Amino acid sequence: MEKFYFPVLIIITLSITHSIITTIKRGNYHLNYYYHSRVQTYVLNTSGSLYKTNKLFLSFSIDSHQIRHGLSKPSLSNSELIRLTSYLSPGYLRIGGTDADRLVFKQNNSVSRSRPNSNLQDTFNMSDKKWTEIYRFAELSGFRVLFDLNVLLRNGSRWDSSNAKSLLDFSASKGYKVDWQLGNEPNAFQHNFNETVSPFQLAKDFITLRNLLNSYPKYQKALVVGPDVTSPHSSLQEVTMPAEKFLHKFMKSGSVSQPVDAVAWHHYYLHRNASLSDVLSPGVFDTLKEAIDLIKEAVKSWRLLWITESGSVCGGGVPGLSNRFASSFLLLDKLGLAAREGVALVVRQSLYAGHYALIDRTTLRPNPDWWVSYVYKKLVAPTVLSIEAKGEVRETLRLYAHCSHNGSVVMFGVNLSNAPEQLMVETSSESAAATVQLFQLTAPDLLSQEVILNGIPLRLPSDSPPSLQSVTVDIFQPIKIAGHSIFFLHLGYLQPYVCQIEDS
């Protein structure tokens, strides 16, 4: 019998029953919350998809700075680090950062043929042994390597590709599967290195890289990703040219669209003076949409946009904040908003180093962002669905929708207010078994490193992936969402055709 599929329209009614002003004191921080009684409705459209992200959408990084310091504490051969990282696969493992433009590959005891500029004496070597260690770690963890080459090895005004060729010779001989970048945050070179490379010259350098890769049968299909500009619409002193202006000039430079497979840029919401109130401010969350719009305008109709370095706070993060539950709201919202706006891939900085680490480098204990990433990976598939608010939008509740991995629908979001909300889901489905699985993440305190799933603290088993216990809620009754929570609603009974064909 022929099957017929009908688009399903879901109406989500948010009931808000609070009308108070609350002040919470967290150390030196005072957070004020305002609530107004009203009902908010969302409409979910499953007749088609908005976008489909890369299957490696949520990816992670190891900063090139760690290579300078020997890739120790922890070692990349540490079995527990490999285990924790593998639970977040698949994805890219990006090797990059400011020190990418100080790194020189050196095989065995050979002398590098590259000639660093006179202002770049602070270079360091990555041995073939360390490169093998990085690749082996990624391979064992289920990740693909994205490596950022040093673009400040120059021969006059042009990029000197001889050191990159040495790395490619070695990598090809070992059969390493790698995608490549060239340079890190070129619009901040003046601040970081007292050097400048124009967007026009950088475009030529990317063409040189593409031609070099094409000379290796192994890398003819390898991706070239860049130019990794930073801080769209930034007023920072260290950015000599805003990202959108640099990108516009870069994209206009001849045939640069041929060598660049994905246009890459970096995004952080805040700087190192960020406070608890900042990471919960809806206005801060909204800056990502503003940045994406600027990037889109700069690159016009470019097909693939990647955020190849991102986090809540730049510069290593804020001690006692960037690795706490409060900062996880920004992570989940970035994943939802970026996918909705057509960003194909997001790299979270960083895996184990800095105050924003997903994994504590000393104890190897997962921080809250690790747990949020783990739940996201388990539930959310690449296909993005349309979900829109009707009427006035409540800015502290932010909601997104995707297909799930089993061909159904998952909605996810954050409740930034300290008061509970209620979601009423109305569906055209007449199924009597229309129940929803709720995965609700909270913490004992906003500055806690512990994460609680549906009232039970999450723990990492010693020999298996963590299990996620949901709570079954009735689709025909209001669904309570806790204050200061991250939540996922899995609508397993709903199997729209768009999810079955696109994420199967």
Coordinates of C-alpha atoms in Angstrom, one line a residue:
M1 CA 0.0 0.0 0.0
E2 CA 1.3 3.4 -0.9
K3 CA 2.1 5.6 2.1
F4 CA 1.0 9.3 2.2
Y5 CA 2.8 11.8 4.4
F6 CA 1.2 15.0 5.6
P7 CA 3.1 18.0 7.1
V8 CA 2.4 18.4 10.8
L9 CA 1.8 21.7 12.4
I10 CA 2.5 21.9 16.1
I11 CA 1.4 24.8 18.3
I12 CA 3.4 25.3 21.5
T13 CA 1.7 27.5 24.1
L14 CA 3.9 29.0 26.8
S15 CA 2.1 29.9 29.9
I16 CA 3.8 32.4 32.2
T17 CA 2.2 33.0 35.6
H18 CA 4.7 35.2 37.3
S19 CA 4.6 39.0 37.6
I20 CA 7.4 39.8 40.0
I21 CA 10.8 41.5 40.2
T22 CA 13.5 39.3 41.7
T23 CA 17.1 40.1 42.7
I24 CA 19.6 37.3 43.2
K25 CA 23.0 37.9 44.7
R26 CA 25.8 35.6 43.5
G27 CA 29.0 36.7 45.1
N28 CA 29.5 40.2 43.8
Y29 CA 26.9 39.9 41.1
H30 CA 23.3 41.1 41.3
L31 CA 20.9 39.6 38.8
N32 CA 17.5 41.3 38.2
Y33 CA 14.7 39.4 36.6
Y34 CA 11.3 40.8 35.4
Y35 CA 8.3 38.6 34.7
H36 CA 5.0 39.6 33.1
S37 CA 2.0 37.4 32.8
R38 CA 1.1 36.4 29.3
V39 CA 0.8 33.3 27.1
Q40 CA 3.2 32.7 24.3
T41 CA 2.6 30.5 21.3
Y42 CA 5.2 28.8 19.0
V43 CA 4.4 27.2 15.7
L44 CA 6.5 24.3 14.4
N45 CA 6.4 23.7 10.7
T46 CA 7.5 20.2 9.6
S47 CA 6.5 20.5 5.9
G48 CA 10.1 21.1 5.0
S49 CA 13.5 22.0 6.3
L50 CA 15.2 25.4 6.8
Y51 CA 18.7 24.0 6.4
K52 CA 20.9 21.0 6.9
T53 CA 24.2 21.4 8.7
N54 CA 27.4 19.4 8.3
K55 CA 27.2 16.0 10.0
L56 CA 30.3 17.1 12.0
F57 CA 28.4 20.3 13.0
L58 CA 29.5 20.4 16.6
S59 CA 33.3 20.1 16.6
F60 CA 36.1 20.9 19.0
S61 CA 39.7 22.2 19.1
I62 CA 43.1 21.8 20.6
D63 CA 44.9 25.1 20.5
S64 CA 48.3 25.2 18.7
H65 CA 49.7 26.7 21.9
Q66 CA 49.5 23.2 23.5
I67 CA 51.9 21.9 20.9
R68 CA 54.5 24.5 22.0
H69 CA 54.2 23.1 25.5
G70 CA 54.6 19.5 24.5
L71 CA 51.0 18.3 24.4
S72 CA 51.3 17.2 28.0
K73 CA 49.1 17.5 31.1
P74 CA 47.3 15.5 29.8
S75 CA 49.1 13.4 27.2
L76 CA 47.1 12.8 24.0
S77 CA 47.8 9.1 24.6
N78 CA 45.9 9.2 27.9
S79 CA 43.1 6.6 27.6
E80 CA 40.6 8.5 29.7
L81 CA 41.1 11.7 27.5
I82 CA 40.6 9.5 24.4
R83 CA 37.5 8.0 25.9
L84 CA 35.9 11.3 26.9
T85 CA 36.6 12.8 23.5
S86 CA 35.2 9.8 21.7
Y87 CA 31.9 10.2 23.4
L88 CA 31.6 13.6 21.5
S89 CA 32.3 12.1 18.1
P90 CA 31.9 12.6 15.2
G91 CA 33.4 16.0 14.6
Y92 CA 36.5 17.9 13.5
L93 CA 39.4 18.3 15.8
R94 CA 40.7 21.7 14.8
I95 CA 44.4 22.4 15.5
G96 CA 44.7 26.2 15.4
G97 CA 44.9 29.5 17.3
T98 CA 47.3 32.4 17.5
D99 CA 50.3 30.1 17.8
A100 CA 49.4 28.4 14.5
D101 CA 51.2 31.4 12.9
R102 CA 54.4 30.6 15.0
L103 CA 54.5 26.9 14.3
V104 CA 57.1 25.3 12.1
F105 CA 57.0 21.6 11.2
K106 CA 60.3 19.9 11.6
Q107 CA 60.8 16.3 10.6
N108 CA 63.4 14.3 12.7
N109 CA 66.4 16.6 13.0
S110 CA 66.1 18.3 9.6
V111 CA 66.7 22.0 9.2
S112 CA 63.6 23.9 8.1
R113 CA 63.8 25.5 4.7
S114 CA 61.3 28.2 5.7
R115 CA 62.5 31.7 6.5
P116 CA 60.4 33.3 9.1
N117 CA 60.1 37.1 8.9
S118 CA 62.5 39.1 11.2
N119 CA 59.6 40.0 13.5
L120 CA 58.6 36.4 14.0
Q121 CA 61.5 35.0 16.0
D122 CA 59.1 33.5 18.6
T123 CA 58.5 30.4 16.5
F124 CA 58.5 26.8 17.7
N125 CA 58.8 23.4 16.2
M126 CA 56.2 20.7 15.8
S127 CA 58.0 17.4 15.3
D128 CA 56.8 14.6 13.1
K129 CA 56.4 12.6 16.4
K130 CA 54.0 15.2 17.8
W131 CA 52.1 15.5 14.6
T132 CA 51.7 11.7 14.6
E133 CA 50.5 11.9 18.2
I134 CA 47.8 14.5 17.3
Y135 CA 46.6 12.5 14.3
R136 CA 46.5 9.2 16.3
F137 CA 44.5 10.9 19.1
A138 CA 42.0 12.2 16.6
E139 CA 41.7 8.9 14.9
L140 CA 41.2 6.9 18.1
S141 CA 38.6 9.5 19.2
G142 CA 36.6 9.3 16.0
F143 CA 37.5 12.9 14.8
R144 CA 38.8 14.3 11.5
V145 CA 41.7 16.7 11.7
L146 CA 41.5 20.3 10.6
F147 CA 45.0 21.8 10.7
D148 CA 45.9 25.5 10.5
L149 CA 49.1 26.2 8.6
N150 CA 51.4 29.1 9.4
V151 CA 50.8 31.8 6.9
L152 CA 53.4 34.2 8.4
L153 CA 56.2 32.1 6.9
R154 CA 56.8 34.6 4.1
N155 CA 59.1 35.0 1.1
G156 CA 58.8 38.7 0.7
S157 CA 55.2 39.6 0.3
R158 CA 54.1 36.0 -0.6
W159 CA 53.5 33.0 1.6
D160 CA 56.5 30.6 1.7
S161 CA 54.9 27.2 1.3
S162 CA 58.0 25.1 1.7
N163 CA 57.4 24.2 5.3
A164 CA 53.8 23.3 4.5
K165 CA 55.1 21.1 1.7
S166 CA 57.3 19.2 4.2
L167 CA 54.3 18.6 6.4
L168 CA 52.2 17.4 3.4
D169 CA 55.0 15.1 2.2
F170 CA 55.1 13.5 5.6
S171 CA 51.3 13.4 6.0
A172 CA 50.7 11.9 2.6
S173 CA 53.4 9.2 3.2
K174 CA 51.4 8.2 6.3
G175 CA 48.0 8.3 4.6
Y176 CA 46.7 11.0 7.0
K177 CA 43.3 12.4 6.1
V178 CA 43.4 16.1 6.9
D179 CA 41.6 19.3 5.9
W180 CA 43.5 22.5 6.0
Q181 CA 43.4 26.1 7.0
L182 CA 45.9 28.9 6.4
G183 CA 46.5 31.5 9.0
N184 CA 44.6 32.5 12.2
E185 CA 42.7 35.8 12.6
P186 CA 44.6 37.7 9.8
N187 CA 42.7 40.9 10.7
A188 CA 44.5 40.9 14.1
F189 CA 48.0 40.2 12.8
Q190 CA 49.1 43.8 13.5
H191 CA 48.2 43.4 17.2
N192 CA 49.6 39.9 17.6
F193 CA 52.7 40.0 15.4
N194 CA 53.3 43.6 14.3
E195 CA 52.7 42.2 10.8
T196 CA 50.0 42.8 8.2
V197 CA 48.9 40.6 5.3
S198 CA 46.3 42.3 3.0
P199 CA 43.1 40.4 2.2
F200 CA 44.1 40.6 -1.5
Q201 CA 47.5 39.0 -0.8
L202 CA 46.0 36.4 1.5
A203 CA 43.6 35.4 -1.3
K204 CA 46.6 34.7 -3.5
D205 CA 48.2 32.7 -0.7
F206 CA 45.1 30.5 -0.5
I207 CA 45.3 29.9 -4.2
T208 CA 49.0 28.8 -3.6
L209 CA 47.8 26.4 -1.0
R210 CA 45.1 24.9 -3.2
N211 CA 47.6 24.3 -6.0
L212 CA 50.0 22.7 -3.5
L213 CA 47.3 20.3 -2.3
N214 CA 46.3 19.5 -5.8
S215 CA 49.8 18.2 -6.4
Y216 CA 49.2 15.4 -3.9
P217 CA 46.7 12.7 -5.0
K218 CA 45.9 12.3 -1.3
Y219 CA 44.8 15.9 -0.9
Q220 CA 43.2 16.8 -4.2
K221 CA 39.8 16.5 -2.5
A222 CA 40.9 17.9 0.9
L223 CA 39.0 21.0 2.0
V224 CA 40.6 24.4 2.3
V225 CA 38.9 26.5 5.0
G226 CA 39.4 30.1 5.8
P227 CA 40.4 32.9 6.2
D228 CA 39.5 32.7 9.9
V229 CA 38.8 36.4 10.6
T230 CA 37.8 37.4 14.0
S231 CA 35.3 39.8 15.7
P232 CA 32.7 40.9 13.2
H233 CA 31.7 44.5 13.8
S234 CA 34.3 44.7 16.6
S235 CA 35.5 47.8 18.3
L236 CA 38.5 46.0 19.8
Q237 CA 41.8 47.8 19.6
E238 CA 43.6 44.7 18.4
V239 CA 41.5 44.3 15.2
T240 CA 42.9 46.5 12.5
M241 CA 40.1 45.7 10.0
P242 CA 36.6 44.4 10.9
A243 CA 35.9 40.9 9.9
E244 CA 33.2 41.7 7.5
K245 CA 35.4 44.3 5.7
F246 CA 38.3 41.9 5.5
L247 CA 36.1 39.1 4.2
H248 CA 34.5 41.4 1.6
K249 CA 37.9 42.3 0.2
F250 CA 39.2 38.7 0.4
M251 CA 36.2 37.4 -1.5
K252 CA 36.5 40.0 -4.2
S253 CA 40.1 38.9 -4.9
G254 CA 40.2 37.2 -8.2
S255 CA 39.3 33.4 -8.2
V256 CA 39.5 33.0 -4.4
S257 CA 36.1 31.2 -4.5
Q258 CA 37.8 28.3 -6.2
P259 CA 40.3 27.3 -3.5
V260 CA 38.2 28.1 -0.5
D261 CA 35.6 25.4 0.3
A262 CA 34.1 27.0 3.4
V263 CA 34.3 30.6 4.6
A264 CA 35.5 30.5 8.2
W265 CA 35.4 33.1 11.0
H266 CA 35.7 33.2 14.8
H267 CA 33.1 34.3 17.3
Y268 CA 33.1 34.9 21.0
Y269 CA 30.3 36.7 22.8
L270 CA 32.4 38.4 25.6
H271 CA 35.8 39.4 26.8
R272 CA 37.8 38.5 29.9
N273 CA 36.0 41.1 32.0
A274 CA 32.7 39.2 31.6
S275 CA 30.4 38.7 34.5
L276 CA 27.7 36.2 35.5
S277 CA 25.0 38.7 34.5
D278 CA 26.6 39.0 31.0
V279 CA 26.4 35.3 30.2
L280 CA 22.7 35.4 31.1
S281 CA 21.8 38.6 29.2
P282 CA 19.5 38.1 26.2
G283 CA 21.1 41.1 24.6
V284 CA 24.5 39.2 24.6
F285 CA 22.8 36.1 23.1
D286 CA 21.4 38.3 20.2
T287 CA 24.9 39.5 19.2
L288 CA 25.5 36.2 17.4
K289 CA 22.6 36.9 15.0
E290 CA 24.0 40.3 14.3
A291 CA 27.5 38.9 13.6
I292 CA 26.1 36.2 11.2
D293 CA 24.2 38.8 9.3
L294 CA 27.4 40.9 8.8
I295 CA 29.3 37.8 7.6
K296 CA 26.5 36.9 5.2
E297 CA 26.4 40.4 3.8
A298 CA 30.2 40.3 3.3
V299 CA 30.3 37.0 1.5
K300 CA 27.0 37.4 -0.4
S301 CA 25.8 34.1 -1.8
W302 CA 28.6 31.9 -0.4
R303 CA 27.3 28.4 0.3
L304 CA 29.2 27.2 3.3
L305 CA 29.9 29.3 6.5
W306 CA 31.9 27.8 9.3
I307 CA 32.6 29.2 12.8
T308 CA 36.0 27.6 13.3
E309 CA 36.7 29.0 16.8
S310 CA 34.1 30.0 19.3
G311 CA 33.2 30.1 23.0
S312 CA 31.4 32.3 25.5
V313 CA 34.5 34.4 26.4
C314 CA 37.7 34.9 24.4
G315 CA 41.3 34.9 25.6
G316 CA 41.1 31.6 27.6
G317 CA 37.8 32.5 29.3
V318 CA 37.0 33.8 32.8
P319 CA 38.1 31.8 35.9
G320 CA 35.2 30.4 37.8
L321 CA 32.7 31.3 35.1
S322 CA 33.6 29.9 31.7
N323 CA 33.7 26.3 32.9
R324 CA 30.5 26.6 35.0
F325 CA 26.9 25.8 34.2
A326 CA 26.0 29.4 33.5
S327 CA 28.2 29.6 30.4
S328 CA 26.5 26.5 29.0
F329 CA 23.4 28.5 28.0
L330 CA 25.5 30.4 25.5
L331 CA 26.8 27.2 24.0
L332 CA 23.4 25.5 23.4
D333 CA 21.9 28.7 22.1
K334 CA 24.8 29.2 19.7
L335 CA 24.2 25.7 18.3
G336 CA 20.6 26.4 17.7
L337 CA 20.8 29.9 16.4
A338 CA 23.9 29.2 14.1
A339 CA 22.2 26.2 12.5
R340 CA 18.9 28.1 12.0
E341 CA 20.8 31.0 10.3
G342 CA 22.7 28.7 7.9
V343 CA 26.0 28.1 9.6
A344 CA 27.2 24.6 8.6
L345 CA 29.8 23.9 11.3
V346 CA 30.8 25.3 14.8
V347 CA 34.1 24.5 16.5
R348 CA 34.0 24.9 20.3
Q349 CA 37.3 26.1 21.8
S350 CA 38.8 24.2 23.5
L351 CA 38.9 20.5 24.4
Y352 CA 41.0 20.5 27.6
A353 CA 42.9 23.8 28.0
G354 CA 42.0 27.2 29.3
H355 CA 39.3 28.3 31.7
Y356 CA 36.7 27.4 29.0
A357 CA 37.9 23.8 28.8
L358 CA 35.2 21.1 28.2
I359 CA 37.4 18.6 30.1
D360 CA 39.4 19.6 33.2
R361 CA 43.0 18.9 32.2
T362 CA 44.1 17.9 35.7
T363 CA 41.2 15.7 36.9
L364 CA 39.8 14.8 33.4
R365 CA 36.4 15.5 34.9
P366 CA 33.8 16.7 32.3
N367 CA 32.8 20.3 32.7
P368 CA 29.1 21.4 32.0
D369 CA 29.8 22.2 28.4
W370 CA 30.9 18.6 27.9
W371 CA 27.6 17.4 29.2
V372 CA 25.6 19.8 27.1
S373 CA 27.6 18.7 24.0
Y374 CA 27.1 15.1 24.8
V375 CA 23.3 15.4 25.2
Y376 CA 23.1 17.5 22.0
K377 CA 25.1 14.9 20.0
K378 CA 22.8 12.1 21.2
L379 CA 19.5 13.8 20.3
V380 CA 20.0 16.4 17.6
A381 CA 20.4 15.6 13.9
P382 CA 21.5 18.0 11.1
T383 CA 18.1 18.9 9.6
V384 CA 16.8 22.3 10.9
L385 CA 13.1 22.9 11.2
S386 CA 11.2 26.1 11.4
I387 CA 9.8 27.2 14.7
E388 CA 8.4 30.7 15.2
A389 CA 6.8 32.6 18.0
K390 CA 3.5 34.2 17.6
G391 CA 3.0 37.6 19.1
E392 CA 5.4 39.3 21.4
V393 CA 8.5 37.1 22.1
R394 CA 9.7 36.4 25.5
E395 CA 13.4 37.0 25.2
T396 CA 14.5 34.8 28.2
L397 CA 13.1 31.7 26.6
R398 CA 14.9 30.6 23.4
L399 CA 13.7 27.6 21.4
Y400 CA 14.9 25.7 18.3
A401 CA 13.8 22.6 16.5
H402 CA 15.6 19.9 14.5
C403 CA 15.0 16.4 13.3
S404 CA 16.3 13.8 15.7
H405 CA 18.5 10.8 14.8
N406 CA 15.6 8.4 14.6
G407 CA 13.6 10.4 12.1
S408 CA 11.4 12.2 14.7
V409 CA 11.6 15.8 16.1
V410 CA 13.5 17.3 18.9
M411 CA 13.0 20.8 20.3
F412 CA 15.7 22.3 22.5
G413 CA 16.4 25.6 24.2
V414 CA 17.2 27.6 27.3
N415 CA 15.2 29.2 30.0
L416 CA 17.4 32.2 31.1
S417 CA 14.9 33.4 33.8
N418 CA 15.0 32.0 37.3
A419 CA 11.3 31.2 37.2
P420 CA 9.8 28.1 35.7
E421 CA 7.8 28.3 32.4
Q422 CA 5.1 26.0 31.1
L423 CA 5.0 24.7 27.5
M424 CA 1.7 23.6 26.1
V425 CA 2.1 21.6 22.9
E426 CA -0.8 21.2 20.6
T427 CA -0.4 18.9 17.6
S428 CA -2.6 17.8 14.7
S429 CA -1.6 14.2 15.4
E430 CA -4.4 12.1 16.8
S431 CA -2.1 9.6 18.3
A432 CA -3.3 8.5 21.8
A433 CA 0.3 7.7 22.7
A434 CA 1.6 11.2 22.0
T435 CA 4.0 11.5 24.8
V436 CA 7.2 13.6 24.9
Q437 CA 10.5 12.7 26.5
L438 CA 11.9 15.6 28.5
F439 CA 15.7 15.9 29.2
Q440 CA 16.1 18.9 31.5
L441 CA 19.5 20.0 32.7
T442 CA 19.9 22.2 35.8
A443 CA 22.6 22.8 38.4
P444 CA 22.7 23.3 42.2
D445 CA 23.9 26.8 41.4
L446 CA 24.7 28.8 38.3
L447 CA 28.4 28.7 39.1
S448 CA 28.4 25.0 39.8
Q449 CA 30.4 22.5 37.7
E450 CA 27.8 19.8 38.5
V451 CA 25.0 19.1 36.0
I452 CA 21.7 17.6 37.0
L453 CA 19.5 15.7 34.5
N454 CA 15.9 15.5 35.6
G455 CA 16.8 15.8 39.3
I456 CA 19.7 13.3 39.2
P457 CA 23.3 14.4 39.1
L458 CA 25.1 13.3 36.0
R459 CA 28.0 10.9 36.6
L460 CA 30.5 9.4 34.1
P461 CA 30.7 5.6 34.2
S462 CA 34.1 4.2 34.3
D463 CA 33.7 1.8 31.4
S464 CA 30.8 3.0 29.2
P465 CA 29.1 6.1 27.8
P466 CA 26.7 7.9 30.2
S467 CA 23.1 6.9 29.9
L468 CA 20.5 9.7 29.7
Q469 CA 17.3 9.1 31.6
S470 CA 14.3 11.1 30.3
V471 CA 11.0 12.0 32.0
T472 CA 7.9 11.2 30.1
V473 CA 5.4 14.1 30.0
D474 CA 1.9 14.3 28.5
I475 CA 1.7 16.2 25.3
F476 CA -1.9 17.3 26.2
Q477 CA -0.8 18.9 29.5
P478 CA 1.4 21.9 30.3
I479 CA 5.1 20.9 30.4
K480 CA 7.0 22.6 33.2
I481 CA 10.4 24.0 32.3
A482 CA 12.5 24.8 35.3
G483 CA 14.1 28.2 35.8
H484 CA 17.7 28.5 34.7
S485 CA 17.6 25.3 32.8
I486 CA 18.6 23.8 29.5
F487 CA 16.1 21.4 28.0
F488 CA 15.4 19.0 25.2
L489 CA 12.0 17.8 24.2
H490 CA 12.0 14.6 22.1
L491 CA 8.7 14.2 20.2
G492 CA 9.3 10.6 19.3
Y493 CA 5.7 9.9 18.2
L494 CA 6.1 12.6 15.5
Q495 CA 7.7 11.2 12.4
P496 CA 7.6 13.8 9.6
Y497 CA 8.6 12.8 6.1
V498 CA 11.3 15.5 6.0
C499 CA 13.1 13.9 8.9
Q500 CA 12.8 10.4 7.5
I501 CA 14.3 11.3 4.2
E502 CA 17.0 13.8 5.3
D503 CA 18.4 12.3 8.4
S504 CA 18.0 8.6 7.7

